[in-house]
Each structure stands twice: as C-alpha cells, then as structure tokens.
mmCIF file of C-alpha atoms in Angstrom:
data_model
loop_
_atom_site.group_PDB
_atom_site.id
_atom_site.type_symbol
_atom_site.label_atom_id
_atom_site.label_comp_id
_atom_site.label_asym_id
_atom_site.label_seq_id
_atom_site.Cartn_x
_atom_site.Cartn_y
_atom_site.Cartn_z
ATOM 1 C CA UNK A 8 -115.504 62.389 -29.664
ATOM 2 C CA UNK A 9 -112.760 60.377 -28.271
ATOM 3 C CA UNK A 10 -112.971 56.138 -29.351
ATOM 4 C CA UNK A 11 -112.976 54.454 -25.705
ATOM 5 C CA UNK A 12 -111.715 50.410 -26.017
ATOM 6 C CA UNK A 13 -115.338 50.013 -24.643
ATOM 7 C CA UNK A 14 -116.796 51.290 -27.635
ATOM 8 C CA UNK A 15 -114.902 50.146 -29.701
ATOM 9 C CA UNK A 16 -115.143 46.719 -28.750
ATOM 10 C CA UNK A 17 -118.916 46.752 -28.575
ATOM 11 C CA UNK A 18 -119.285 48.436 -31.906
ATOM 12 C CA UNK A 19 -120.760 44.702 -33.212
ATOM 13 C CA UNK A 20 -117.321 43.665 -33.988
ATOM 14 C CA UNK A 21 -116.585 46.863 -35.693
ATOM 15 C CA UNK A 22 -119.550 46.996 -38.123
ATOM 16 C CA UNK A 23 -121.871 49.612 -36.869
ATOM 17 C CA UNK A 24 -119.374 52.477 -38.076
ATOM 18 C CA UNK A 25 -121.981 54.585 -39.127
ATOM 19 C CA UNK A 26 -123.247 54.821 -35.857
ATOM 20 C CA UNK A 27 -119.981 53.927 -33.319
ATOM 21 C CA UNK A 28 -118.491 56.462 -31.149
ATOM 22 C CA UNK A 29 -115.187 57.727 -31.548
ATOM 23 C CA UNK A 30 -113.193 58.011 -35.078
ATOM 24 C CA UNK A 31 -116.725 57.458 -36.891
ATOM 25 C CA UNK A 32 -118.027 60.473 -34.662
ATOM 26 C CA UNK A 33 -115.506 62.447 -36.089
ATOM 27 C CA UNK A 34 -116.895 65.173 -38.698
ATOM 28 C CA UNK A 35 -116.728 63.343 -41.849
ATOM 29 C CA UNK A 36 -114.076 64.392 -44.316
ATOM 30 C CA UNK A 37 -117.150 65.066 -47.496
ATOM 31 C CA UNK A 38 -118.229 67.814 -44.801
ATOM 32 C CA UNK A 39 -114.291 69.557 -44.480
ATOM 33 C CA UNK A 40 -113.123 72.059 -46.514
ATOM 34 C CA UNK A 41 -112.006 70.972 -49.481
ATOM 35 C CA UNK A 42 -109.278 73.231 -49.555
ATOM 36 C CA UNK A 43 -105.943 71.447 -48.808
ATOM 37 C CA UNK A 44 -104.114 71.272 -52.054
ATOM 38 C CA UNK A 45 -102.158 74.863 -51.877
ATOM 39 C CA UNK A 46 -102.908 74.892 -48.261
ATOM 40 C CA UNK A 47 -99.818 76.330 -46.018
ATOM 41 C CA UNK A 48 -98.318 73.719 -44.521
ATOM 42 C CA UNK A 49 -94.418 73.601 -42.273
ATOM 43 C CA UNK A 50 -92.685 70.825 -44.107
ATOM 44 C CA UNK A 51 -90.663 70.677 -40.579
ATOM 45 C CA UNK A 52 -93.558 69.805 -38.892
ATOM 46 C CA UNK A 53 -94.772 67.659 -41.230
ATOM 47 C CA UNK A 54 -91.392 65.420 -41.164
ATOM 48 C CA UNK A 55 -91.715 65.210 -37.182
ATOM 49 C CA UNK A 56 -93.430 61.905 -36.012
ATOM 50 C CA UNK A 57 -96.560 61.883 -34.194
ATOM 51 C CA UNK A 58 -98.132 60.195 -31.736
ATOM 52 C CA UNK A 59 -96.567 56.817 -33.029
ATOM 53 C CA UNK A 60 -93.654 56.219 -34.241
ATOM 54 C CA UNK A 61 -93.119 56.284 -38.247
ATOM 55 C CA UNK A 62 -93.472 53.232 -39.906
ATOM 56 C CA UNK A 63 -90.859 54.152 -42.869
ATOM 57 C CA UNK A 64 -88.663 52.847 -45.514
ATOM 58 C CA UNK A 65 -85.458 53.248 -47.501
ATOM 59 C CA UNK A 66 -82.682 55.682 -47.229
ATOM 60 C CA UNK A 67 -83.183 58.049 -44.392
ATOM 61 C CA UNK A 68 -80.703 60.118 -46.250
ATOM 62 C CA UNK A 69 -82.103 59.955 -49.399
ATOM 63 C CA UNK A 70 -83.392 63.357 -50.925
ATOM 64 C CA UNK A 71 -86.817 62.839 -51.391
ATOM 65 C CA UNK A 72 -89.323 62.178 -48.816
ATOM 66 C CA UNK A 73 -92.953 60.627 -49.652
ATOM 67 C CA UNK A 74 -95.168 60.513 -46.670
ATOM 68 C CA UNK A 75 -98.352 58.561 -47.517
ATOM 69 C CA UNK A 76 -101.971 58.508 -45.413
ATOM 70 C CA UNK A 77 -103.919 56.026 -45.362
ATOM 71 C CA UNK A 78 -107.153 53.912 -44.632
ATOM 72 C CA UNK A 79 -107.532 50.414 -44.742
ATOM 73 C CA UNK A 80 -111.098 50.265 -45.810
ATOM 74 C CA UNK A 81 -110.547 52.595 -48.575
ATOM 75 C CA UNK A 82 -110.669 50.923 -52.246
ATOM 76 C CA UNK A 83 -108.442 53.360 -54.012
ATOM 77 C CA UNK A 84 -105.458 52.658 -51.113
ATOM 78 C CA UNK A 85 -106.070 49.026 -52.205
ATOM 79 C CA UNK A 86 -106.198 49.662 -55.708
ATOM 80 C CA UNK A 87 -102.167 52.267 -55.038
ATOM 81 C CA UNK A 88 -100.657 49.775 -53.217
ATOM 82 C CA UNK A 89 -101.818 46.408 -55.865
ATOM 83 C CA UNK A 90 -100.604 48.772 -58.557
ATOM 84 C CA UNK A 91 -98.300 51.522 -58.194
ATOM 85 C CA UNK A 92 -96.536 51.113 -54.868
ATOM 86 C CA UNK A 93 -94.518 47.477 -56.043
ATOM 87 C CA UNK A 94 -93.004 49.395 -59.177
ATOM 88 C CA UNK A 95 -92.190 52.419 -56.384
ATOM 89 C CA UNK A 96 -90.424 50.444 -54.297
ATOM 90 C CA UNK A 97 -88.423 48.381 -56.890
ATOM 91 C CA UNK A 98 -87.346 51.740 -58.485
ATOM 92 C CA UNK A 99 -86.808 54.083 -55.992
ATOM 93 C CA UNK A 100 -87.172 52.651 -52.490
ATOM 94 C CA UNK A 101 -85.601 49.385 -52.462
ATOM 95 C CA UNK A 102 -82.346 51.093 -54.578
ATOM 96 C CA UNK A 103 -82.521 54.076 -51.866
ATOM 97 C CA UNK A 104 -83.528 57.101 -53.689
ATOM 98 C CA UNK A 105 -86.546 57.744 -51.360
ATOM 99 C CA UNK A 106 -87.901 57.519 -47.774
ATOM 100 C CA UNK A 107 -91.076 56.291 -47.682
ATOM 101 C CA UNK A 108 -93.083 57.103 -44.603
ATOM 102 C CA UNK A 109 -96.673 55.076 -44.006
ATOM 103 C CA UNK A 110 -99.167 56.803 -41.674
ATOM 104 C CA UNK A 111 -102.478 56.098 -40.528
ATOM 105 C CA UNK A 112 -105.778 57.743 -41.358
ATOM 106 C CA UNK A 113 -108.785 55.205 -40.663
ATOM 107 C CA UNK A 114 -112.523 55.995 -42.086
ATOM 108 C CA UNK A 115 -114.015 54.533 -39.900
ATOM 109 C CA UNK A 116 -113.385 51.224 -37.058
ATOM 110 C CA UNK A 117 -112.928 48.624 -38.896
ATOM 111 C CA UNK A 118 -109.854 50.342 -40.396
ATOM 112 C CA UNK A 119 -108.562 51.399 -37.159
ATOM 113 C CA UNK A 120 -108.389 48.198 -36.271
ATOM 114 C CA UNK A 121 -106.702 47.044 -38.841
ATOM 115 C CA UNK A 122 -104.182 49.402 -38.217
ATOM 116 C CA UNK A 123 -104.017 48.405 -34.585
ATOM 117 C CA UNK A 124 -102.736 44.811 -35.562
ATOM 118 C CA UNK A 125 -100.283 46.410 -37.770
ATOM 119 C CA UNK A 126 -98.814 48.090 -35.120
ATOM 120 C CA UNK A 127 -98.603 45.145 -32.407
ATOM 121 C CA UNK A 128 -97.675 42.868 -34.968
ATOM 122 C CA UNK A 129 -94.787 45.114 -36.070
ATOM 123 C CA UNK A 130 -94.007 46.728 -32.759
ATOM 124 C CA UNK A 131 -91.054 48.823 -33.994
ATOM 125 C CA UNK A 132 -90.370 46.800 -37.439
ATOM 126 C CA UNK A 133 -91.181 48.411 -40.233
ATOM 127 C CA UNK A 134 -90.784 45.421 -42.557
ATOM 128 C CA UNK A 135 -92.991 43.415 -40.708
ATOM 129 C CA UNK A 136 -95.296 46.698 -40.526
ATOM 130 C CA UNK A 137 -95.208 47.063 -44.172
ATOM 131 C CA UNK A 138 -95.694 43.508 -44.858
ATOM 132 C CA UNK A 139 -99.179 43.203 -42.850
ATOM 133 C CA UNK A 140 -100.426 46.205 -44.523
ATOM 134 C CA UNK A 141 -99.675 44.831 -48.146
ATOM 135 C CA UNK A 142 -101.335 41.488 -47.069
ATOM 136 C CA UNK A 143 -104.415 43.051 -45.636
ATOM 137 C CA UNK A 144 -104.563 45.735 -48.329
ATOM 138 C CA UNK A 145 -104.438 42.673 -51.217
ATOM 139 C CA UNK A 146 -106.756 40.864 -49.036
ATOM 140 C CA UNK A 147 -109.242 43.787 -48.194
ATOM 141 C CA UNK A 148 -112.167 42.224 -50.187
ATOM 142 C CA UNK A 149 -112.128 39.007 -47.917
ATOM 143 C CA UNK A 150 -112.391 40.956 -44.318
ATOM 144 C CA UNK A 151 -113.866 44.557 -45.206
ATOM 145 C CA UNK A 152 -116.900 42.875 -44.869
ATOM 146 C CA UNK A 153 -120.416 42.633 -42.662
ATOM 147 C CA UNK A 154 -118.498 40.313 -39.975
ATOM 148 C CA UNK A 155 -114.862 40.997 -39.818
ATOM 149 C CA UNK A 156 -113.705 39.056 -37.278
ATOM 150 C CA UNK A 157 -113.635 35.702 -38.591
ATOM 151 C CA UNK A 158 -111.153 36.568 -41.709
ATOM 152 C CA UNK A 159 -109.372 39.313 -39.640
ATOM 153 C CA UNK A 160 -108.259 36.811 -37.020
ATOM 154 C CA UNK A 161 -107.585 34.116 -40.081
ATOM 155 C CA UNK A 162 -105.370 36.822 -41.438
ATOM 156 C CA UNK A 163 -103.588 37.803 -38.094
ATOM 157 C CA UNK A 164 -102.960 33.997 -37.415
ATOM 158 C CA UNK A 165 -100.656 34.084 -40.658
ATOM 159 C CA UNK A 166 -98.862 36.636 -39.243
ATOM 160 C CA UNK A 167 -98.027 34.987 -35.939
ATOM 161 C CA UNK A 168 -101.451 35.941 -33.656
ATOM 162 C CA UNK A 169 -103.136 33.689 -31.320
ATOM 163 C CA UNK A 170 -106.651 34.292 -30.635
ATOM 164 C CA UNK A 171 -105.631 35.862 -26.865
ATOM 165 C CA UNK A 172 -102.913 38.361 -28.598
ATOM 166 C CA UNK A 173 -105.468 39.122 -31.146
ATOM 167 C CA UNK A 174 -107.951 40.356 -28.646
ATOM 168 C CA UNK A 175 -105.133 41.639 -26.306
ATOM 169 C CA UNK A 176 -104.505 44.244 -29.514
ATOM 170 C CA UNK A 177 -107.616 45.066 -30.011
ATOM 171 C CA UNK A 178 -108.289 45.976 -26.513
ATOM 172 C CA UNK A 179 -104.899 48.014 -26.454
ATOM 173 C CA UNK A 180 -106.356 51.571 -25.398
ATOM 174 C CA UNK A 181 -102.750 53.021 -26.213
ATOM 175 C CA UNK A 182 -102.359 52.128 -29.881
ATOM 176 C CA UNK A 183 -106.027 53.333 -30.561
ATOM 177 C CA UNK A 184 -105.501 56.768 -28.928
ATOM 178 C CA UNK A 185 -102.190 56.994 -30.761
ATOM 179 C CA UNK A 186 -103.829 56.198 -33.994
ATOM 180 C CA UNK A 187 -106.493 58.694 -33.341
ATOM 181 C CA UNK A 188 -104.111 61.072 -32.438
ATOM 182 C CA UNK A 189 -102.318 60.752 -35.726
ATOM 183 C CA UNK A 190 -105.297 61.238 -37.978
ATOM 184 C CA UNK A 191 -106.574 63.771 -36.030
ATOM 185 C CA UNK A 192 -103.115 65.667 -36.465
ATOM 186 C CA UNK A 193 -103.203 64.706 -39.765
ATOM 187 C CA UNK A 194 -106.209 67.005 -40.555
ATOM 188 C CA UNK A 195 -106.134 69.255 -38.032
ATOM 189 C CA UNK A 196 -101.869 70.136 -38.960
ATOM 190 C CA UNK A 197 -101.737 69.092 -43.012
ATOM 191 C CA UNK A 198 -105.531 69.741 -44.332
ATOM 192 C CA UNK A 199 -105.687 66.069 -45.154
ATOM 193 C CA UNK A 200 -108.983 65.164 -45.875
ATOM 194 C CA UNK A 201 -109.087 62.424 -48.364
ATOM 195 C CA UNK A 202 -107.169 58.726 -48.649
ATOM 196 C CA UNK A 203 -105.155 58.317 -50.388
ATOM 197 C CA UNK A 204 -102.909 61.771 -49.614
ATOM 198 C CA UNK A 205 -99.148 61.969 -50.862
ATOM 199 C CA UNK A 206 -96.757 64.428 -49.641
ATOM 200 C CA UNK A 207 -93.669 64.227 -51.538
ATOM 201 C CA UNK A 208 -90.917 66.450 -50.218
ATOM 202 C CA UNK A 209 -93.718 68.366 -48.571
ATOM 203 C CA UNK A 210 -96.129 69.043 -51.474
ATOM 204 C CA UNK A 211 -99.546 67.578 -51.284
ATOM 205 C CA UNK A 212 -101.204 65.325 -54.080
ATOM 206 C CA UNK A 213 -104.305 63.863 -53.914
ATOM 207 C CA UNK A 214 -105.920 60.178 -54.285
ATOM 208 C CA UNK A 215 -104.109 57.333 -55.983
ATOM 209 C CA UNK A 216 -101.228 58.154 -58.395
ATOM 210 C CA UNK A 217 -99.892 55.951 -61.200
ATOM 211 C CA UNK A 218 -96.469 55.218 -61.169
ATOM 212 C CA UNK A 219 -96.009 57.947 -64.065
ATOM 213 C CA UNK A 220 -97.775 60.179 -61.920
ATOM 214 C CA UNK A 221 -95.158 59.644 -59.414
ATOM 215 C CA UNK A 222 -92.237 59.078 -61.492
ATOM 216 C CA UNK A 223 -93.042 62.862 -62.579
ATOM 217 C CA UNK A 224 -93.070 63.993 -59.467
ATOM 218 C CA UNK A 225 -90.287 62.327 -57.877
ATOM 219 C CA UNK A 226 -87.470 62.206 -61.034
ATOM 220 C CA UNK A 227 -86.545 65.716 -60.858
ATOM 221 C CA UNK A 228 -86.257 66.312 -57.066
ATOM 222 C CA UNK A 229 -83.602 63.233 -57.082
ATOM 223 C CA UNK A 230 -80.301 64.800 -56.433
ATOM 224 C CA UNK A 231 -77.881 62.883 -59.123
#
C-alpha cells in the first residue's frame, strides 16, 4: 500500500508504525523469502540509480563498488556505521580505492523520515548527505524513540532546519514516493530483505560486517 503525506503525517508523529499505512503496510521482510544470498541478480541494473539520485562517495573510477542499504531505525546499521564504516572510509574511500553508494531501505516511518531530511538537507550533496546520516545514526538512541519529533527537529536545527523547512520536508510527497520507490526496487530487483545489505562489486553480503570482514572482501578485487 502506497504511504500518502496524509498518513504519514497523522501516523502520531510517526510512532504508530505497527499500524500506519504505507511502508509499514508493506509485507514485512521476516515473512520474504529468505533466499537472496546466491540469488541472480544484473550487476548493470544494480549500478543504475533509482528513483533518487545516489548519494555516493569516492572515486567514481575506482574498481570496486560497495552499494550499502539501509534503515535508520535499525541497531545493527548504527552499530556498522559507529564501527566499521570510519576505518572504511579512511582506508579505502577517502584514498579512492572504492565508490561507496548509500541507499535507502526504511523499516518502518520513523526511518523514512529520517531519510526524508537527509535528502532535503543534502539536496544533491553527498557530503552533507553523508554527514546527517552519521549524526543521526550516532544519535539514533536519543530520537528512535516513543515521541520523535522533539529530538528529530533538535537534530535537524544543527543541520541548518527551521521549524517551517522541517515540516515543509516532511510533508514533501516527492521524496517519500522516491524513497518508497527505492526500497521497493530494492526487494522487488536485488532480493534485499534485511538491513544492513552490502553489495560489493555486485555480490551480496548480509548484516553488519567488521572491517576484516570487509577488508577480505574488498583487498583482492582492488586492481594494483
């Protein structure tokens, strides 16, 4: 069922996700076939954007590609980018040996809109897109919470919000189709059914890798 900026917006300030319409409604991903890992997948559809634009960093020529999905309610995509995505980026992003492409897959509301302020906060920037996300993914205890509003809009002021361009996002029926759009691609395309998922030069890999998990991975796909 598609999330109207109605419902959304009268989903008690994004709290009643069990029971909103829209991304909630969706079939929940405990209840999809747990069958992606191995799953046939076109890495040339995979490295075409969606509905949004990609939100990506590093070397667009570099020779390794690692697309991440994401919620930002989910613990263990917390827990990644607190612990394993800083040594990532010092080591392979920042001294261009990857691409690293972000895309959204909310659980539930709350996330989505969390995602929405990303997105009007960065408009096109991907630093400033990347940036919000870290924030809000190192401050996820302090707004996942009964009443989000209060700390989300706290938050968002840091990053340059008023209270009217706060609300203006979240009542942006654009962003929150195109965000739907992208997680419903997302399972629908690439069998993703769990955050977080990694695809690293096409190859899927499940919930949240260490860095030597990654390192692994990525070391011998780096062309020299």
């Amino acid at each position: 069922m598609r999330l109207t900026r109605r419902e959304f917006c009268q989903s008690t300030a994004f709290v009643a996700l069990a029971t909103a319409a829209g991304l909630s409604a969706l079939p929940s991903l405990t209840e999809q076939a747990l069958a992606a890992e191995g799953a046939a997948i076109s890495e040339t559809e995979l490295m075409a954007p969606g509905a949004l634009p990609d939100m990506a960093i590093g070397d667009a020529k570099a020779s390794v590609t690692v697309i991440e999905y994401a919620s930002m309610t989910c613990p263990h995509c917390a827990h990644f980018q607190e612990t394993t995505y800083p040594d990532i980026k010092k080591k392979y992003i920042d001294t261009g040996k990857i691409r690293y492409i972000f895309r959204e897959f909310p659980l539930d509301n709350l996330a989505a809109a969390v995602f929405m302020l990303a997105r009007c906060n960065a408009d096109t920037n991907a630093d400033k897109y990347f940036s919000f996300i870290d924030v809000m993914f190192r401050q996820q205890r302090t707004w996942a919470v009964e009443k989000p509003l209060d700390p989300l809009l706290t938050l968002s002021k840091q990053a340059g919000f008023t209270k009217e361009s706060f609300d203006a996002c979240l009542s942006n029926q654009k962003i929150l189709d195109g965000i739907e759009a992208m997680r419903q691609r997302a399972v629908d395309k690439f069998k993703v059914n769990s955050t977080p998922t990694f695809f690293i030069n096409g190859k899927l890999y499940s919930g949240a890798m260490t860095t030597d998990e990654m390192s692994k991975v990525i070391d011998p796909l780096i062309k020299s």
